[in-house]
Amino acid sequence: MGSKVFLTPYGGVNKIGGNTFLLEDSDSKIIIDFGEDFDRFASYYEFPTNMPKDSVERELVLTGILPKILSHEGNAIFNYSEIRHGKTSTRHEREWSIIDNPVKQPFSVIISHGHLDHVANVVFLPSTTPIYTGTYTQMSFLSRFVSKRIGSLYQMLAFSENLANMEDIDKVDVKNFRHSYREFRNEVPFKPSGIEVKPCAVDHSIPGAFGFIIRTSQSTIGYTGDFRSHGVAKAFTEKFKENLVDEKIDFLICEGTNLGIHQIMDEEGVESFTYKAVSDFFAKGGEHVYISVSSNNIDRISQVYGVAKRLGVNLYLSDEVFLPLLRILRSELRRRIISPLPPLIKDPLLRRREEEKWGKASDIRSLGVLIPNDALGELILSKAEALSLNYSNESDFSSIPSESIILIHDRPPLIKRRVKRKALFIISTSEHESEEGMFALERFVNQAMVMGIPLIRVHSSGHINILDLIDFVKTVNPKHIIPVHTEHPEFFKSYFEVLMGIKVTLPYEGAPIVLER
Ligand SMILES: [Zn+2]
């Protein structure tokens, strides 16, 4: 009997990010995650100054930033959508239309979470492709592409119309996407292209992250996505583990981001360290503390809000933190986020969550927003006024009152800002979560040093630490492991296979692996 079930890796092999795996069970096909390979992207482009803008085929396919997905028999299953350029309009904006190539062999896509190295490339798929995600993933994806990567192929192909023509960018909604995303719910099995998938929520550095349990005709497969067991949602990972044990997994496709050398610190450690650093700094006459986070790391944003609240100081949010947060607060999603969120809107639920976590006694001095000097400035200003928030110009931090924490997405070019003399910068993003690698760390450090801003790093990884990983694998006890999203797949071989007797299959890009027990 010939083999029926194949897994072909097209990304996330021997590196962190870019997860893309084609799973075939006879004629049924699903692609598990469809992420951007940041390293390969950075070999050709630089965010945000040098972005691909002209041709999917000649820029993204030729460079291998987009993989050519072939069935195990070697046939293409689709062609990517393409841009056809028109004339430059009277408003000096380029006009263009989308060439939507038909699918050759039907397939579905399932997305584990909203980090771009797991989802970004879906925008290039034929518009009829069924794409299954959790609810938060759509929201964070939307926020990323509305205000960022403007005018790049990513934004042009993510939406059904040219966002440059929209009056109010804040009105852009998931219904404006070119693809129709379908939602799955925690532990509710669904059948994309006829293959049964059970999504299980996991703890990660973005809300709404899932692992998958996939039943094929020949074997049961577990896919961890990105996960950890030391964050606010660690109970989810525990439940995922129980599900994997119950399902008696044949193959575990497992992430190993934190192999090599990594600092172990849990989210509670980050919270108490941040609290101490900020309170000590202000007690000694410090005026501002800047904290860089990823705008979709909602739990970390909540922590910083908690620190500001408990210390009774001011909190300012940059526009890249403010707008996505406001989007969440205005949607039903706010009810499902575990962490207390900064109360930009009045909602008894938000207040109750805060009291449960931090008690009633303390309160924040004031909440404010940074107004950018670009096209978004006016919009942010009107929202800040409508919500009775303080505001300040983002290029002039010196106008922000003393004893303020300023929460910024990623690491901005400091040298372009006027800053107070006594400022501290806390980096609270990891290298891998810094989705676009917006601004190289070395340049950032040099700028902080020349400006006399002390820098510290306080971070808890979004990924499972090595000791928890060993424990996880021991409990799940799969028959085989396929290591992904790691620079050290050899560790899986030398530890789990040699010491624990679990068969480890190392993946190779484009080489089908037979998944039969
Ligand atoms: Zn991730």
Coordinates of C-alpha atoms and ligand atoms in Angstrom, one line a residue:
M1 CA 0.0 0.0 0.0
G2 CA 1.4 3.4 -0.9
S3 CA 1.8 6.2 1.7
K4 CA -1.1 8.6 2.1
V5 CA -0.1 11.2 4.7
F6 CA 2.7 13.6 4.0
L7 CA 4.1 16.7 5.8
T8 CA 6.2 19.0 3.6
P9 CA 8.0 21.8 5.5
Y10 CA 8.2 25.1 3.5
G11 CA 9.5 27.3 6.4
G12 CA 10.4 27.2 10.0
V13 CA 13.1 24.7 9.3
N14 CA 16.4 25.0 11.3
K15 CA 15.5 28.6 12.0
I16 CA 13.1 30.7 14.1
G17 CA 10.0 31.9 12.2
G18 CA 8.5 31.5 8.8
N19 CA 6.5 28.4 9.8
T20 CA 4.8 26.9 6.7
F21 CA 3.9 23.2 6.6
L22 CA 1.8 21.4 3.9
L23 CA -0.1 18.4 5.3
E24 CA -1.6 16.0 2.7
D25 CA -4.0 13.1 3.5
S26 CA -4.8 11.5 0.1
D27 CA -6.4 14.4 -1.8
S28 CA -7.0 16.6 1.2
K29 CA -4.6 19.4 1.8
I30 CA -4.1 21.9 4.6
I31 CA -1.2 24.4 5.2
I32 CA -0.4 24.8 8.8
D33 CA 0.7 28.4 9.4
F34 CA 1.9 30.6 6.6
G35 CA 4.5 32.9 8.1
E36 CA 7.1 35.3 6.9
D37 CA 10.7 34.3 7.1
F38 CA 12.2 37.4 8.7
D39 CA 15.8 36.5 8.0
R40 CA 15.2 35.9 4.3
F41 CA 13.2 39.1 4.1
A42 CA 16.0 41.0 5.7
S43 CA 18.5 39.6 3.2
Y44 CA 16.7 41.6 0.5
Y45 CA 14.6 44.3 2.2
E46 CA 14.6 46.6 5.1
F47 CA 11.5 47.7 7.1
P48 CA 10.2 50.4 6.7
T49 CA 12.3 52.2 4.2
N50 CA 12.9 49.5 1.5
M51 CA 9.8 47.4 1.1
P52 CA 8.7 45.2 -1.8
K53 CA 6.2 47.3 -3.8
D54 CA 6.1 46.2 -7.4
S55 CA 5.7 42.5 -8.1
V56 CA 5.0 39.4 -6.0
E57 CA 6.6 37.2 -8.6
R58 CA 9.7 39.2 -9.3
E59 CA 10.3 40.3 -5.7
L60 CA 8.9 37.8 -3.2
V61 CA 8.8 34.5 -5.2
L62 CA 12.2 35.1 -7.0
T63 CA 13.9 35.8 -3.6
G64 CA 12.3 32.8 -1.9
I65 CA 10.6 35.1 0.6
L66 CA 7.4 33.3 -0.6
P67 CA 7.9 29.5 -1.0
K68 CA 6.7 27.6 -4.0
I69 CA 4.3 25.2 -2.5
L70 CA 4.2 21.8 -4.3
S71 CA 2.3 18.7 -3.5
H72 CA 4.3 15.6 -2.5
E73 CA 4.1 14.6 -6.2
G74 CA 5.8 17.8 -7.2
N75 CA 2.8 19.7 -8.6
A76 CA 2.0 23.3 -7.8
I77 CA -1.2 23.7 -5.9
F78 CA -1.7 27.4 -6.5
N79 CA -0.1 30.6 -7.9
Y80 CA 0.2 33.7 -5.7
S81 CA -1.9 36.7 -6.3
E82 CA -0.1 39.5 -8.2
I83 CA -0.3 43.3 -8.6
R84 CA -1.0 44.9 -12.0
H85 CA 0.0 48.6 -12.0
G86 CA -1.9 51.3 -13.7
K87 CA -1.3 55.0 -14.2
T88 CA -0.5 57.4 -11.4
S89 CA -3.6 59.2 -10.4
T90 CA -4.2 63.0 -10.1
R91 CA -3.6 62.6 -6.4
H92 CA -0.1 61.3 -7.2
E93 CA -1.1 57.9 -5.8
R94 CA -0.3 54.8 -7.8
E95 CA -3.4 53.0 -9.1
W96 CA -3.2 49.2 -9.2
S97 CA -5.4 46.2 -9.4
I98 CA -5.0 42.6 -8.2
I99 CA -4.6 39.5 -10.4
D100 CA -6.3 36.8 -8.4
N101 CA -5.0 33.5 -9.7
P102 CA -7.3 30.5 -9.4
V103 CA -6.4 27.5 -7.1
K104 CA -5.1 24.4 -8.9
Q105 CA -5.7 21.9 -6.1
P106 CA -8.1 22.9 -3.3
F107 CA -6.5 23.5 0.1
S108 CA -7.2 25.3 3.4
V109 CA -4.9 27.2 5.7
I110 CA -5.0 27.0 9.6
I111 CA -3.2 29.7 11.5
S112 CA -1.9 29.2 15.1
H113 CA -1.5 32.8 16.1
G114 CA -1.1 36.4 15.0
H115 CA 2.7 36.8 14.9
L116 CA 3.8 37.7 11.4
D117 CA 6.2 34.9 11.2
H118 CA 3.2 32.6 11.4
V119 CA 0.6 34.4 9.3
A120 CA 2.0 37.3 7.2
N121 CA 2.2 35.4 3.8
V122 CA -1.5 34.5 3.7
V123 CA -2.2 37.9 2.1
F124 CA -0.7 36.6 -1.1
L125 CA -2.9 33.5 -1.4
P126 CA -5.8 33.3 -3.9
S127 CA -8.7 35.2 -2.4
T128 CA -10.9 32.0 -2.3
T129 CA -8.6 30.2 0.0
P130 CA -10.3 29.2 3.3
I131 CA -8.1 30.6 6.1
Y132 CA -9.0 29.5 9.6
T133 CA -7.8 31.6 12.6
G134 CA -8.7 32.5 16.2
T135 CA -10.5 35.8 16.7
Y136 CA -7.6 37.7 18.1
T137 CA -5.4 36.8 15.2
Q138 CA -7.6 38.6 12.8
M139 CA -7.6 41.7 15.0
S140 CA -3.9 41.9 15.5
F141 CA -3.2 41.1 11.8
L142 CA -5.5 43.9 10.9
S143 CA -3.8 46.4 13.2
R144 CA -0.4 45.4 11.8
F145 CA -1.3 46.0 8.2
V146 CA -3.5 49.0 8.6
S147 CA -0.9 51.4 9.9
K148 CA 2.3 49.5 9.0
R149 CA 3.9 48.4 5.8
I150 CA 1.9 51.1 4.2
G151 CA 2.0 50.9 0.4
S152 CA 3.9 47.7 0.5
L153 CA 2.8 44.5 -1.3
Y154 CA 1.6 43.2 2.0
Q155 CA -0.9 45.9 2.6
M156 CA -1.9 46.1 -1.1
L157 CA -2.8 42.4 -1.1
A158 CA -4.3 42.2 2.4
F159 CA -7.2 44.4 1.7
S160 CA -9.9 44.5 -0.9
E161 CA -9.4 48.1 -1.6
N162 CA -6.6 50.7 -1.6
L163 CA -6.4 51.9 2.0
A164 CA -4.8 55.2 0.8
N165 CA -8.3 56.1 -0.6
M166 CA -10.0 55.6 2.8
E167 CA -11.1 58.6 4.7
D168 CA -10.7 57.2 8.2
I169 CA -8.2 54.4 8.5
D170 CA -9.6 53.6 12.0
K171 CA -12.8 52.5 10.3
V172 CA -11.0 49.6 8.5
D173 CA -12.4 46.4 9.7
V174 CA -11.9 42.6 9.2
K175 CA -14.6 42.8 6.6
N176 CA -12.2 44.9 4.5
F177 CA -9.8 42.0 4.2
R178 CA -9.5 40.6 0.7
H179 CA -9.8 37.0 2.1
S180 CA -12.7 35.8 4.2
Y181 CA -11.2 34.5 7.4
R182 CA -13.1 31.8 9.2
E183 CA -13.0 31.6 13.0
F184 CA -12.4 28.5 15.1
R185 CA -13.0 28.2 18.8
N186 CA -10.9 26.7 21.6
E187 CA -11.3 22.9 21.7
V188 CA -14.1 22.9 19.1
P189 CA -13.0 20.5 16.3
F190 CA -13.5 21.6 12.7
K191 CA -12.7 20.0 9.3
P192 CA -10.7 22.2 6.9
S193 CA -10.6 20.4 3.6
G194 CA -11.9 17.3 5.3
I195 CA -9.1 16.8 7.8
E196 CA -10.2 17.0 11.5
V197 CA -8.4 19.7 13.5
K198 CA -8.9 20.5 17.2
P199 CA -7.5 23.9 18.2
C200 CA -6.2 24.1 21.8
A201 CA -5.4 27.5 23.3
V202 CA -1.8 27.9 24.6
D203 CA 0.2 30.4 26.5
H204 CA 2.3 32.7 24.3
S205 CA 3.4 36.4 24.1
I206 CA 0.3 37.3 22.1
P207 CA -3.3 36.5 23.1
G208 CA -5.3 34.0 21.1
A209 CA -2.5 31.5 20.4
F210 CA -3.3 27.9 19.6
G211 CA -1.7 24.5 19.2
F212 CA -3.5 21.9 17.0
I213 CA -4.3 18.3 17.3
I214 CA -4.8 16.9 13.8
R215 CA -6.4 13.5 13.0
T216 CA -5.4 12.1 9.6
S217 CA -6.5 8.7 8.2
Q218 CA -3.1 7.2 9.3
S219 CA -1.9 9.1 12.4
T220 CA -2.6 11.7 15.0
I221 CA -0.4 14.8 15.0
G222 CA 0.2 17.5 17.6
Y223 CA 1.5 20.9 16.5
T224 CA 2.6 23.2 19.3
G225 CA 2.7 26.4 17.3
D226 CA 4.6 28.9 19.5
F227 CA 4.0 28.2 23.2
R228 CA 5.3 28.5 26.8
S229 CA 4.2 27.5 30.2
H230 CA 5.4 30.5 32.3
G231 CA 3.0 33.3 31.2
V232 CA -0.4 34.5 32.4
A233 CA -2.1 31.8 30.3
K234 CA 0.0 28.9 31.4
A235 CA -3.2 27.0 32.4
F236 CA -4.0 26.8 28.7
T237 CA -0.7 25.1 27.9
E238 CA -1.4 22.6 30.8
K239 CA -4.8 21.8 29.2
F240 CA -3.2 21.4 25.7
K241 CA -0.8 18.9 27.3
E242 CA -3.7 16.9 28.8
N243 CA -5.4 16.9 25.4
L244 CA -2.2 15.6 23.7
V245 CA -1.9 12.8 26.3
D246 CA -5.6 11.8 25.8
E247 CA -5.2 11.7 22.1
K248 CA -2.1 9.5 22.2
I249 CA 0.0 11.5 19.7
D250 CA 2.0 9.7 17.0
F251 CA 3.8 12.8 15.7
L252 CA 4.6 16.0 17.7
I253 CA 5.7 18.9 15.5
C254 CA 7.4 20.9 18.3
E255 CA 8.9 24.4 18.5
G256 CA 12.4 24.8 20.1
T257 CA 13.0 28.5 20.0
N258 CA 14.7 28.6 23.4
L259 CA 17.3 25.9 22.8
G260 CA 20.9 27.3 23.0
I261 CA 21.4 29.7 25.8
H262 CA 18.4 31.7 27.2
Q263 CA 17.6 33.5 30.3
I264 CA 14.7 32.0 32.3
M265 CA 12.4 34.6 33.7
D266 CA 8.6 34.3 34.1
E267 CA 6.1 37.1 33.6
E268 CA 5.7 37.6 37.4
G269 CA 9.5 38.2 37.6
V270 CA 9.3 40.8 34.8
E271 CA 6.4 42.5 36.6
S272 CA 8.2 42.8 39.9
F273 CA 11.5 43.8 38.3
T274 CA 9.9 46.5 36.2
Y275 CA 8.0 47.8 39.3
K276 CA 11.2 48.0 41.3
A277 CA 13.2 49.6 38.5
V278 CA 10.6 52.3 37.8
S279 CA 9.9 53.1 41.5
D280 CA 13.7 53.3 42.3
F281 CA 14.3 55.5 39.3
F282 CA 11.5 58.0 40.1
A283 CA 12.5 57.9 43.8
K284 CA 16.0 59.1 42.8
G285 CA 14.6 62.0 40.8
G286 CA 14.2 60.3 37.4
E287 CA 11.6 61.9 35.2
H288 CA 10.6 59.5 32.4
V289 CA 10.7 55.8 31.9
Y290 CA 10.3 54.6 28.3
I291 CA 9.3 50.9 28.0
S292 CA 9.4 49.2 24.6
V293 CA 6.9 46.4 24.0
S294 CA 5.4 44.6 21.1
S295 CA 2.0 46.3 20.5
N296 CA 0.3 42.9 20.4
N297 CA 1.8 41.7 23.6
I298 CA -1.3 42.6 25.5
D299 CA -0.3 40.9 28.8
R300 CA 2.9 43.0 28.9
I301 CA 1.0 46.2 28.2
S302 CA -1.3 45.3 31.0
Q303 CA 1.6 44.7 33.4
V304 CA 3.1 48.1 32.6
Y305 CA -0.3 49.7 33.2
G306 CA -0.4 47.9 36.6
V307 CA 3.0 49.3 37.5
A308 CA 1.9 52.8 36.6
K309 CA -1.3 52.3 38.6
R310 CA 0.3 50.9 41.7
L311 CA 2.9 53.7 41.7
G312 CA 0.3 56.4 41.0
V313 CA 2.3 57.8 38.1
N314 CA 1.3 58.9 34.5
L315 CA 1.1 56.5 31.6
Y316 CA 1.5 57.6 27.9
L317 CA 0.9 55.2 25.0
S318 CA 2.4 55.6 21.6
D319 CA 0.0 55.5 18.6
E320 CA 1.1 52.0 17.7
V321 CA 0.1 50.8 21.1
F322 CA -3.0 53.0 21.5
L323 CA -4.9 52.2 18.2
P324 CA -4.8 48.4 18.4
L325 CA -5.7 48.6 22.1
L326 CA -8.7 50.8 21.4
R327 CA -9.8 48.3 18.7
I328 CA -9.8 45.5 21.2
L329 CA -11.6 47.6 23.8
R330 CA -14.3 48.5 21.4
S331 CA -14.9 44.8 20.4
E332 CA -16.2 41.8 22.2
L333 CA -12.7 40.5 22.4
R334 CA -12.1 42.6 25.6
R335 CA -14.2 40.1 27.5
R336 CA -11.9 37.2 26.5
I337 CA -8.6 38.9 27.3
I338 CA -7.3 37.6 30.7
S339 CA -5.2 40.6 31.7
P340 CA -6.7 43.8 32.9
L341 CA -6.5 46.4 30.1
P342 CA -5.8 50.1 30.4
P343 CA -9.3 51.6 30.7
L344 CA -9.4 53.9 27.6
I345 CA -13.1 53.3 27.6
K346 CA -15.3 53.1 30.7
D347 CA -16.4 49.5 31.3
P348 CA -17.3 47.9 34.7
L349 CA -15.7 44.7 33.5
L350 CA -12.3 46.3 33.1
R351 CA -12.6 47.9 36.5
R352 CA -13.5 44.6 38.1
R353 CA -10.5 42.8 36.5
E354 CA -8.2 45.5 37.8
E355 CA -9.5 45.2 41.3
E356 CA -9.2 41.4 41.2
K357 CA -5.5 41.7 40.2
W358 CA -4.2 44.9 41.9
G359 CA -6.8 45.7 44.6
K360 CA -8.9 48.9 45.0
A361 CA -6.4 51.2 46.7
S362 CA -4.1 52.6 44.0
D363 CA -4.9 54.5 40.9
I364 CA -3.1 55.8 37.9
R365 CA -2.3 59.5 37.9
S366 CA -3.3 60.1 34.3
L367 CA -3.5 58.3 30.9
G368 CA -2.2 60.0 27.8
V369 CA -1.4 59.3 24.1
L370 CA 1.5 60.4 21.9
I371 CA 0.5 62.2 18.8
P372 CA 2.6 61.2 15.7
N373 CA 3.7 63.8 13.2
D374 CA 2.3 61.9 10.2
A375 CA -1.1 61.4 8.5
L376 CA -2.4 59.6 11.6
G377 CA -1.7 62.5 13.9
E378 CA -5.1 64.2 13.5
L379 CA -7.0 61.0 13.9
I380 CA -5.2 60.2 17.1
L381 CA -5.7 63.7 18.5
S382 CA -9.4 63.6 17.9
K383 CA -9.7 60.2 19.6
A384 CA -7.6 61.4 22.6
E385 CA -9.9 64.4 23.0
A386 CA -13.0 62.3 22.6
L387 CA -11.8 59.9 25.3
S388 CA -10.6 62.8 27.6
L389 CA -7.0 61.5 27.5
N390 CA -3.9 63.7 27.9
Y391 CA -1.7 64.0 24.8
S392 CA 1.7 65.1 23.8
N393 CA 3.7 65.3 20.6
E394 CA 5.7 62.1 19.9
S395 CA 8.8 63.9 18.7
D396 CA 9.0 65.9 21.9
F397 CA 9.0 63.7 24.9
S398 CA 10.3 66.6 27.0
S399 CA 6.8 68.1 27.1
I400 CA 5.4 65.0 28.9
P401 CA 5.0 65.6 32.7
S402 CA 7.5 64.2 35.1
E403 CA 6.9 60.7 36.6
S404 CA 5.5 59.3 33.4
I405 CA 5.9 55.9 31.9
I406 CA 5.9 56.0 28.1
L407 CA 4.9 52.8 26.4
I408 CA 6.3 52.5 22.9
H409 CA 6.0 49.8 20.3
D410 CA 9.4 48.3 19.4
R411 CA 12.4 50.6 19.5
P412 CA 12.0 54.0 17.9
P413 CA 14.9 56.1 16.5
L414 CA 15.6 57.9 19.8
I415 CA 17.9 60.5 18.3
K416 CA 14.9 62.1 16.5
R417 CA 13.1 62.7 19.8
R418 CA 13.6 65.4 22.3
V419 CA 13.9 63.6 25.6
K420 CA 14.1 64.7 29.2
R421 CA 17.5 64.7 30.8
K422 CA 16.7 62.0 33.4
A423 CA 15.2 59.2 31.4
L424 CA 15.5 55.5 31.6
F425 CA 14.8 53.1 28.8
I426 CA 13.5 49.5 29.5
I427 CA 13.6 47.2 26.6
S428 CA 10.9 44.6 27.1
T429 CA 10.7 43.1 23.6
S430 CA 12.6 40.0 22.5
E431 CA 14.6 39.9 19.3
H432 CA 12.1 37.4 17.8
E433 CA 9.0 39.2 18.8
S434 CA 10.3 42.4 17.3
E435 CA 8.3 41.4 14.2
E436 CA 9.8 43.8 11.7
G437 CA 13.2 44.2 13.3
M438 CA 12.2 47.8 12.9
F439 CA 15.3 49.3 14.1
A440 CA 18.5 47.4 14.7
L441 CA 19.4 46.9 18.3
E442 CA 23.0 48.0 17.9
R443 CA 22.0 51.4 16.4
F444 CA 19.4 51.8 19.1
V445 CA 22.0 51.1 21.9
N446 CA 24.4 53.6 20.3
Q447 CA 21.8 56.3 20.2
A448 CA 20.7 55.8 23.8
M449 CA 24.3 55.9 24.9
V450 CA 25.2 59.1 23.0
M451 CA 22.1 60.7 24.5
G452 CA 22.8 59.6 28.1
I453 CA 19.8 57.3 28.5
P454 CA 20.5 54.3 30.6
L455 CA 19.2 51.1 29.0
I456 CA 18.1 47.9 30.8
R457 CA 16.5 44.8 29.4
V458 CA 13.7 43.1 31.3
H459 CA 12.1 40.3 29.4
S460 CA 10.2 37.0 29.7
S461 CA 10.4 34.9 26.6
G462 CA 7.2 34.0 24.6
H463 CA 8.6 30.5 24.2
I464 CA 8.9 27.5 26.4
N465 CA 12.1 27.2 28.3
I466 CA 14.3 24.1 27.9
L467 CA 13.4 22.5 31.2
D468 CA 9.7 22.9 30.7
L469 CA 10.1 21.6 27.2
I470 CA 11.7 18.4 28.4
D471 CA 8.9 18.0 31.0
F472 CA 6.3 18.6 28.3
V473 CA 7.7 16.0 25.9
K474 CA 8.1 13.5 28.7
T475 CA 4.4 13.9 29.6
V476 CA 3.0 13.9 26.1
N477 CA 5.2 11.0 25.1
P478 CA 4.8 11.1 21.3
K479 CA 6.1 8.3 19.1
H480 CA 7.9 10.8 16.9
I481 CA 9.0 14.4 17.1
I482 CA 9.6 16.8 14.3
P483 CA 11.5 19.8 15.6
V484 CA 10.6 23.2 14.0
H485 CA 11.1 26.9 14.7
T486 CA 14.5 26.2 16.2
E487 CA 18.2 26.9 15.5
H488 CA 19.1 23.7 17.3
P489 CA 17.1 20.7 15.9
E490 CA 20.1 18.5 16.7
F491 CA 19.3 18.8 20.4
F492 CA 16.0 17.0 19.9
K493 CA 18.0 14.2 18.3
S494 CA 20.7 14.0 21.0
Y495 CA 18.3 14.4 23.9
F496 CA 14.8 13.0 23.0
E497 CA 15.9 10.3 20.7
V498 CA 19.2 9.1 22.3
L499 CA 18.3 9.6 25.9
M500 CA 14.5 9.1 25.9
G501 CA 14.0 6.7 22.9
I502 CA 11.6 9.0 21.0
K503 CA 12.2 8.9 17.3
V504 CA 13.2 12.3 16.0
T505 CA 12.8 13.2 12.3
L506 CA 14.7 16.3 11.2
P507 CA 12.8 18.3 8.6
Y508 CA 14.3 19.6 5.3
E509 CA 12.7 22.4 3.3
G510 CA 10.6 20.9 0.5
A511 CA 11.2 17.3 1.4
P512 CA 8.0 15.4 2.2
I513 CA 8.0 13.4 5.5
V514 CA 5.7 10.3 5.6
L515 CA 3.4 10.6 8.7
E516 CA 2.2 7.0 9.2
R517 CA 2.6 5.1 12.5
Ligands
ZN1 ZN 4.8 33.7 18.0

